[in-house]
Tab-separated table of C-alpha atoms in Angstrom:
chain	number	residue	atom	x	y	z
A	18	UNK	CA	-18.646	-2.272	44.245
A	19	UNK	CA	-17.078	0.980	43.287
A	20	UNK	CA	-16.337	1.935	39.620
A	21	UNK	CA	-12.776	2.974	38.248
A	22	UNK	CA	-12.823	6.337	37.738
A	23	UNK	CA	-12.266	5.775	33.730
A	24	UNK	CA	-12.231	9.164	31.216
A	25	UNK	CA	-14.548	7.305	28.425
A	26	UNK	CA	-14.275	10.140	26.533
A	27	UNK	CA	-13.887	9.942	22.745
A	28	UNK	CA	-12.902	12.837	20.971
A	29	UNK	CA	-12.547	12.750	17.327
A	30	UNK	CA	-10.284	14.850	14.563
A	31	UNK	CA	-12.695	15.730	12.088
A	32	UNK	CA	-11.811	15.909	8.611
A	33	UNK	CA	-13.556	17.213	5.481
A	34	UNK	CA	-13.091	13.590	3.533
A	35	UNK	CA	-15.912	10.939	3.884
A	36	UNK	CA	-14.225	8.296	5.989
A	37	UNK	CA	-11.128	10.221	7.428
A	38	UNK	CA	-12.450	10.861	10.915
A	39	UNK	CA	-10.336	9.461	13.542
A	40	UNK	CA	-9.940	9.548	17.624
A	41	UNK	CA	-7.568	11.426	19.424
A	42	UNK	CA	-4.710	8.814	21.300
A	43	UNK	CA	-6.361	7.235	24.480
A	44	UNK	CA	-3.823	8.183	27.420
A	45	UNK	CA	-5.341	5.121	29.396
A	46	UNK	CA	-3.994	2.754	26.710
A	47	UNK	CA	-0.616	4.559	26.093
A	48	UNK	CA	-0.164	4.432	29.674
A	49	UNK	CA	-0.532	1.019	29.914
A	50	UNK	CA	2.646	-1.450	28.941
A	51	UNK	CA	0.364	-4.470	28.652
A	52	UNK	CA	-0.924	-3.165	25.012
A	53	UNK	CA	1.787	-3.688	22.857
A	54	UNK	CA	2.749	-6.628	24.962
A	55	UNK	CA	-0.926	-8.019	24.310
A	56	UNK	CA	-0.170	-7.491	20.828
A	57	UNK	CA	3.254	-8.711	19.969
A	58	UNK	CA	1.927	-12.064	21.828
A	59	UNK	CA	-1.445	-12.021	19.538
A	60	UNK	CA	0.404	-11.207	16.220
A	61	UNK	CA	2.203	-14.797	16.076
A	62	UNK	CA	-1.165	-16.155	15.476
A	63	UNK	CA	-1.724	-14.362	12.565
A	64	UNK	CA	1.562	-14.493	10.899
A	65	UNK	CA	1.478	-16.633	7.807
A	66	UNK	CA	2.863	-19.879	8.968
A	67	UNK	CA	4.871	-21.115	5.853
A	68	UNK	CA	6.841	-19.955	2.736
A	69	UNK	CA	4.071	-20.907	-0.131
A	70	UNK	CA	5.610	-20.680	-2.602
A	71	UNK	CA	8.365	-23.390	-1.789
A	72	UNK	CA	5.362	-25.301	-0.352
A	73	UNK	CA	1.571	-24.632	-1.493
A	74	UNK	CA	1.732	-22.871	-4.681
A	75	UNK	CA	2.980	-24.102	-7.588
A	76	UNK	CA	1.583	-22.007	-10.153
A	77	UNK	CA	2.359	-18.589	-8.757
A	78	UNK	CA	6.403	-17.020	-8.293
A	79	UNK	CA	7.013	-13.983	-6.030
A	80	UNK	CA	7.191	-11.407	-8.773
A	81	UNK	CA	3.487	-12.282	-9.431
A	82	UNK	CA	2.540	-11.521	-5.388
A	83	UNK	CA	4.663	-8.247	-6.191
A	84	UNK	CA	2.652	-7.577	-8.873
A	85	UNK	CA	-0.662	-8.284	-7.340
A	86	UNK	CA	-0.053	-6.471	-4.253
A	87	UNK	CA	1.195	-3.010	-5.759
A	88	UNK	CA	-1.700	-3.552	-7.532
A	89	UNK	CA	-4.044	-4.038	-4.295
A	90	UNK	CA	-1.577	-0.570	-3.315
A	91	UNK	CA	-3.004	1.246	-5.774
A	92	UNK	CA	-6.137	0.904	-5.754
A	93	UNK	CA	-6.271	1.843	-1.957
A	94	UNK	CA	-4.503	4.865	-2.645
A	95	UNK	CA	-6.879	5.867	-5.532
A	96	UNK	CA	-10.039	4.818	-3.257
A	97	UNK	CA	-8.502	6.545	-0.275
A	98	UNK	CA	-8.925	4.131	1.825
A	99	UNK	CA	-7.906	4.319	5.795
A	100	UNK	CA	-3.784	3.189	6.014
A	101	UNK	CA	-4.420	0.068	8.131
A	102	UNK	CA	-6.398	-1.248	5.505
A	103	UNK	CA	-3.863	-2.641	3.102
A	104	UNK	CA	-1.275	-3.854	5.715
A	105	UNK	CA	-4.991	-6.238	6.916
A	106	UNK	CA	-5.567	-7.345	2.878
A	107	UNK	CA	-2.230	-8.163	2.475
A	108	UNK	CA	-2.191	-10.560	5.717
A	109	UNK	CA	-5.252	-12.166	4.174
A	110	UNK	CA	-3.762	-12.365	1.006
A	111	UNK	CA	-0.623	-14.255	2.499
A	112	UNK	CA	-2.749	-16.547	5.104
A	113	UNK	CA	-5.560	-17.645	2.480
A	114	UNK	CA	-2.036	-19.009	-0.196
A	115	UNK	CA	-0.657	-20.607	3.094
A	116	UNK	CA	-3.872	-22.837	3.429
A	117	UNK	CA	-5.137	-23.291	-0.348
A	118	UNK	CA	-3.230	-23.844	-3.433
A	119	UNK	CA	-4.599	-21.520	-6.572
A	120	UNK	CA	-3.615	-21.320	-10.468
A	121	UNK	CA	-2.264	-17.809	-11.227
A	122	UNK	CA	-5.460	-16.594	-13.000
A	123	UNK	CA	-7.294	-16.605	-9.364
A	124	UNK	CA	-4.426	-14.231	-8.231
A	125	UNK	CA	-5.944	-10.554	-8.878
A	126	UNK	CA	-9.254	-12.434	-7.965
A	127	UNK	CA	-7.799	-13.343	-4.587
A	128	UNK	CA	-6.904	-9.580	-4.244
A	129	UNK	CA	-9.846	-8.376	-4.225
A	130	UNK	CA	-11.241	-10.303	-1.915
A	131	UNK	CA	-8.590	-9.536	0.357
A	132	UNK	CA	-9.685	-6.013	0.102
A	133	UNK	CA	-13.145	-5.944	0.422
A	134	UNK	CA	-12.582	-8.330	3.592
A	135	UNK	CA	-10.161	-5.788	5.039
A	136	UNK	CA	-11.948	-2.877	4.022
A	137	UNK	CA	-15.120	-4.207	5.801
A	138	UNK	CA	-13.343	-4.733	9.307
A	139	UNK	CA	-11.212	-1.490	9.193
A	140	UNK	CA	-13.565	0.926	7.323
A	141	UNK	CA	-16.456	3.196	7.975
A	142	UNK	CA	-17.289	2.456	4.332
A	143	UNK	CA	-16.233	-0.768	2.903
A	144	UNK	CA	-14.897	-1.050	-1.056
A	145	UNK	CA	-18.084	-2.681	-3.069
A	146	UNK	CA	-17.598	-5.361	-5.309
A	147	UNK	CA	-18.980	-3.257	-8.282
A	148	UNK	CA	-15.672	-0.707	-7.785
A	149	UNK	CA	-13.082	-3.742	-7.134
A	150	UNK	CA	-14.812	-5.528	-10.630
A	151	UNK	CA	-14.127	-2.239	-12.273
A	152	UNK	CA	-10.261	-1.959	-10.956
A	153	UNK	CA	-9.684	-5.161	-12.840
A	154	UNK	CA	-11.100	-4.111	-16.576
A	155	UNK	CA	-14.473	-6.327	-15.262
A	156	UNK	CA	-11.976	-9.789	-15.805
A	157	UNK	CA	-13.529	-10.844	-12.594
A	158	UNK	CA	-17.093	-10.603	-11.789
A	159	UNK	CA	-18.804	-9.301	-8.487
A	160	UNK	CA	-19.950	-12.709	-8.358
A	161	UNK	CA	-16.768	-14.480	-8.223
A	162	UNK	CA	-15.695	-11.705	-5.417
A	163	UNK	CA	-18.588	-12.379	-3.360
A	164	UNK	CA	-18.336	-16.453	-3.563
A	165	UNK	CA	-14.298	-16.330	-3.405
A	166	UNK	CA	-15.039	-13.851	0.111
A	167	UNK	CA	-16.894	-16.915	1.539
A	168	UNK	CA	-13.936	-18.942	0.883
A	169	UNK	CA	-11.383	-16.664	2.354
A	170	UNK	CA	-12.830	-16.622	5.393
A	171	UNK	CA	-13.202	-20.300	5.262
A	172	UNK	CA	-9.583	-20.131	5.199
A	173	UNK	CA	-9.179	-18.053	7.535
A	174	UNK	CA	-11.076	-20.019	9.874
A	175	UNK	CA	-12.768	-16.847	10.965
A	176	UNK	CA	-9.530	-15.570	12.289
A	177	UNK	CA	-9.724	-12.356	10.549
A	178	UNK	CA	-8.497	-9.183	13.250
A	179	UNK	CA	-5.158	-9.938	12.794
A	180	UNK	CA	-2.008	-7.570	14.361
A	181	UNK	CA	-0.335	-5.438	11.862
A	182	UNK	CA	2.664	-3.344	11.591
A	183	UNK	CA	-0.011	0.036	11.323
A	184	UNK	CA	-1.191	-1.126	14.337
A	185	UNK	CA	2.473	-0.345	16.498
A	186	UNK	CA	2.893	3.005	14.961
A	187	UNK	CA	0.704	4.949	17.565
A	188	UNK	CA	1.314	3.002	20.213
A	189	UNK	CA	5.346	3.452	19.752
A	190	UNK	CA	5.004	7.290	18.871
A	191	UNK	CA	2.501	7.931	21.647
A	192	UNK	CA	4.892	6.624	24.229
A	193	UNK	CA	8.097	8.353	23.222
A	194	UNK	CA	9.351	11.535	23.263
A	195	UNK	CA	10.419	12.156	20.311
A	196	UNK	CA	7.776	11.003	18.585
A	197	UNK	CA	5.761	14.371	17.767
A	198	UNK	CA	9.239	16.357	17.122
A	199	UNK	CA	8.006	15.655	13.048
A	200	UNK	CA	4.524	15.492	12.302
A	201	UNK	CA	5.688	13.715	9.213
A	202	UNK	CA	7.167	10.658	11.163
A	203	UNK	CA	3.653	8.495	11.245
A	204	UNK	CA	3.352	9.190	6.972
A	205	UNK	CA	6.578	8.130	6.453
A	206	UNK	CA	6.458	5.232	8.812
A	207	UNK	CA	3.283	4.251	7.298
A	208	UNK	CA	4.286	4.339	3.810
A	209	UNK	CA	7.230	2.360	4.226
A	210	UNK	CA	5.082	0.028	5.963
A	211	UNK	CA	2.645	-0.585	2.700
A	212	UNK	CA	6.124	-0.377	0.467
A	213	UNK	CA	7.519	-3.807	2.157
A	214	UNK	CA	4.386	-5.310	2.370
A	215	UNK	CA	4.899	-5.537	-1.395
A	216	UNK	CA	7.541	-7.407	-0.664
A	217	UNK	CA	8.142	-10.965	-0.405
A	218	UNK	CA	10.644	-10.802	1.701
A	219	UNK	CA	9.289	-9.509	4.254
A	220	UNK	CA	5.977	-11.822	4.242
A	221	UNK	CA	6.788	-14.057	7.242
A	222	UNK	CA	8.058	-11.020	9.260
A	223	UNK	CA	6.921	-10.257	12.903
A	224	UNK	CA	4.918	-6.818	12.297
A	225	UNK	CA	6.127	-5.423	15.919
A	226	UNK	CA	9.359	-5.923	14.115
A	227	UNK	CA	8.726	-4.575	10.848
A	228	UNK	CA	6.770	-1.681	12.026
A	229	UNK	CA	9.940	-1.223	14.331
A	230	UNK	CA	12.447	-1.319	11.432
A	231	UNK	CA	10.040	1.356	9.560
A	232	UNK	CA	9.933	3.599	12.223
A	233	UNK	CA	13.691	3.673	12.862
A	234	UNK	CA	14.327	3.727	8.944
A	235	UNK	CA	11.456	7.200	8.899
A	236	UNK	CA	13.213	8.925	11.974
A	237	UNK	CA	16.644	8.456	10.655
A	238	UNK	CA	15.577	10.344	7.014
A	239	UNK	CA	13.785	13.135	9.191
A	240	UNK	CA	16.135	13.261	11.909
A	241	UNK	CA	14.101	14.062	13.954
A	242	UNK	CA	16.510	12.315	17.058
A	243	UNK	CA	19.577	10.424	17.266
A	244	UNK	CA	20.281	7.419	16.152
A	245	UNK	CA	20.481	5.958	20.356
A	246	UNK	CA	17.648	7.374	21.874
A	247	UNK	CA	15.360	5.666	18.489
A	248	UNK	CA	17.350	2.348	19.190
A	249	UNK	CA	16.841	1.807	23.257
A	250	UNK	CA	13.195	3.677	22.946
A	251	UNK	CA	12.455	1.102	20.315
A	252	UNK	CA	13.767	-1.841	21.659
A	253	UNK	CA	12.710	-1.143	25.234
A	254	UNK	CA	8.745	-0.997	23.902
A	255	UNK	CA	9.176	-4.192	21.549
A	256	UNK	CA	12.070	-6.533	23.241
A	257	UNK	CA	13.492	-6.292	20.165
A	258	UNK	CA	17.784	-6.670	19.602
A	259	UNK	CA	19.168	-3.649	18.038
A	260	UNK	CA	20.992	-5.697	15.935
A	261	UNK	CA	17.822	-6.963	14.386
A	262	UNK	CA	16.483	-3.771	13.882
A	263	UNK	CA	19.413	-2.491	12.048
A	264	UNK	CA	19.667	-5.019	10.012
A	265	UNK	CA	16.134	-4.878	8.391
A	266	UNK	CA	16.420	-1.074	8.601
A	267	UNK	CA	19.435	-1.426	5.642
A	268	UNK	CA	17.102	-4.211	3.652
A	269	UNK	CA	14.413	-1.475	3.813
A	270	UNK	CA	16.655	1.668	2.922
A	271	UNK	CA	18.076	-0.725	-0.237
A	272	UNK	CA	14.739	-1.259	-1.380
A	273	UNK	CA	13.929	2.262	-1.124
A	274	UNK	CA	16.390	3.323	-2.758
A	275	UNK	CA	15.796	0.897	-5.463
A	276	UNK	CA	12.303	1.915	-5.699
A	277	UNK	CA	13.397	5.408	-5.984
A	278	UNK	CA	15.992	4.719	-8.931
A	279	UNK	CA	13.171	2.297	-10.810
A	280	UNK	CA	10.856	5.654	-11.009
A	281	UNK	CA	13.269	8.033	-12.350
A	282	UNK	CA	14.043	5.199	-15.012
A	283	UNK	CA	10.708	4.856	-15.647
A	284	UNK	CA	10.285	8.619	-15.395
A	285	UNK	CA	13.296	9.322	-17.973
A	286	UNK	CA	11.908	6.675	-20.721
A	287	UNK	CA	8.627	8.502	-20.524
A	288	UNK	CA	9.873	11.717	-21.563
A	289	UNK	CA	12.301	10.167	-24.118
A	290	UNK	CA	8.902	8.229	-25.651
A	291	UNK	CA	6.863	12.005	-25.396
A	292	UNK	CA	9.661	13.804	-27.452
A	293	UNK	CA	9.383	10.899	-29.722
A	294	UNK	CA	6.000	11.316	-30.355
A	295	UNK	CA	6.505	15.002	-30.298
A	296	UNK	CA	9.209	14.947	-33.107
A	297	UNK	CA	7.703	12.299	-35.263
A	298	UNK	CA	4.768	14.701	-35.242
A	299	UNK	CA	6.599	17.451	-36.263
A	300	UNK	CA	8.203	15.682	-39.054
A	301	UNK	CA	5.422	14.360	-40.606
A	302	UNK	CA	3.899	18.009	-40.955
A	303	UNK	CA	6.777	19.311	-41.914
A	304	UNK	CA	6.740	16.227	-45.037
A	305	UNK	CA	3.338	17.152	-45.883
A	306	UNK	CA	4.209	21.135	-46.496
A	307	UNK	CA	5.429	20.417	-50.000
A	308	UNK	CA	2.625	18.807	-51.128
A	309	UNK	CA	0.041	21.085	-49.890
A	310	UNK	CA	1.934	24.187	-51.500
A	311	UNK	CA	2.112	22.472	-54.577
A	312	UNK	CA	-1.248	21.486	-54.507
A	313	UNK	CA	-2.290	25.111	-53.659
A	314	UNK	CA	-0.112	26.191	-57.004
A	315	UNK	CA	-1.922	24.146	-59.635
A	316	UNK	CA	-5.138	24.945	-58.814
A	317	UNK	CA	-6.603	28.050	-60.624
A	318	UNK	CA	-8.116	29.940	-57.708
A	319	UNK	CA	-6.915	29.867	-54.002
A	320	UNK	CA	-8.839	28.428	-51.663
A	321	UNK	CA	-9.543	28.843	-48.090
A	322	UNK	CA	-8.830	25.741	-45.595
A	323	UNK	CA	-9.793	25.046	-42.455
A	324	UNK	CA	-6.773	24.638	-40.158
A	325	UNK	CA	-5.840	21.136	-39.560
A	326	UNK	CA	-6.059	19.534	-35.454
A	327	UNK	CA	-3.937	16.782	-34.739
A	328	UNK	CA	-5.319	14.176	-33.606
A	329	UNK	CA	-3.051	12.561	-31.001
A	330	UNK	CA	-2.406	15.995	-28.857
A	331	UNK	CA	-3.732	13.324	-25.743
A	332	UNK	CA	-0.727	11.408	-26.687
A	333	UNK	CA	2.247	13.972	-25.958
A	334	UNK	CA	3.324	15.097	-22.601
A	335	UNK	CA	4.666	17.909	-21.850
């Protein structure tokens, strides 16, 4: 028998970061259509099959899953982990409430072991239990993370390389042409990718069609092409209707948007609270002067003090 004449070659983008080293795009794959038709047909087994909390759960609402998951967010961002590794968590997060019911208290617990799970199977170096026990103030125990990890995959029935929307973005940029006119185009995509997997309404959501939407939504803010050549490119690689597309596209601007008005709220109370803090300060001093002079009067002889230090200077921001 004759071999294919296959380039095996793997060459890899070296970075100075432990755990950023990646390989270049395989042309073989990018050539081929049956990838991302291979995956959109492997993602429906992965998608979580019910809306728990009409169904499963009935100790936990969806502002707690928001809460938990931004949560699970940050933590990746502070540990730099790889970008496909939250999109993974949060799937096991969503399939593991699908199959067993919890009490609230479990939640944060739950994300953890979502994360350490996910970090193991897309990560050169896997999150320890000791650093995820630390993330939550040591209110759960390596222990309970290690038992509760068991039980996941339990869960899980072992299912546990599951499609996600990170998983499209290469495969749709590679194959288009305008997909390198921005080298910001994969960031964005990917961080509007981990901003609706915060939310709950996007849990049951195809990821080809999510990581779609994202793209679209990314290419439109760079403009990096117009608005038809995005829509048939995209739709011709994933089968999906425009229509579709669009319509998520608007949820995911609105939440944005939202997102982006909730942090300059936030931003703006912050600074009202620092000059707070800054002119109660001030006044105080300025309410101790009297006394101090007049303390400084009766006494017989002047005497030298030390210069007072405030002590909350860690408390105002500048």
């Amino acid at each position: 028998m004759m071999a294919n004449n296959m380039d095996l070659v793997c060459k890899e983008i070296i970075y100075e970061e432990v755990d950023q080293q990646f390989a270049e795009p395989d042309p073989t794959m990018i050539a081929d259509a049956r990838v991302i038709q291979n995956m959109i047909s492997l993602e429906r087994l992965t998608i979580p099959p019910c809306n728990y909390f009409a169904s499963v759960q009935q100790d936990i609402k969806p502002n707690m899953r928001k809460i938990v998951t931004t949560w699970m967010l940050e933590v990746c961002d502070e540990q730099k982990c790889e970008e496909q590794t939250f999109p993974l968590a949060v799937n096991f997060f969503d399939r593991f409430l699908c199959a067993c019911p919890i009490d609230r208290y479990h939640l944060q617990l739950l994300g953890c072991c979502a994360l350490l799970l996910a970090s193991k199977i897309r990560q050169c170096h896997p999150l320890t239990v000791d650093v995820l026990s630390a993330y939550t103030d040591h209110a759960v125990s390596p222990d309970q993370i290690r038992s509760w990890e068991l039980l996941m995959i339990s869960k899980l029935e072992w299912n546990i390389t599951a499609v996600t929307a990170f998983d499209y973005v290469d495969q749709i940029l590679e194959r288009v042409n305008w997909g390198h006119n921005d080298s910001r185009l994969r960031e964005h995509a990917h961080t509007l990718i981990h901003v609706c997997s915060t939310e709950t309404i996007f849990m049951q959501l195809e990821p080809s069609l999510l990581a779609t939407a994202c793209i679209a939504s990314a290419s439109r803010g760079l403009n990096v092409s117009t608005k038809m050549a995005v829509g048939y490119d995209l739709c011709r690689l994933t089968a999906h209707d425009l229509a579709k597309i669009d319509f998520i596209v608007k949820i995911i601007e609105e939440i944005v948007a939202k997102e982006i008005a909730d942090k300059q709220v936030q931003q703006t109370q912050q600074q009202m609270q620092a000059a707070a803090t800054a002119a109660g300060s001030c006044k105080d001093q300025y309410q101790q002067a009297p006394q101090k002079l007049a303390g400084s009067s009766s006494s017989s002889q002047p005497q030298q003090q030390q210069p007072e230090t405030p002590t909350d200077v860690q408390f105002i921001y500048f």
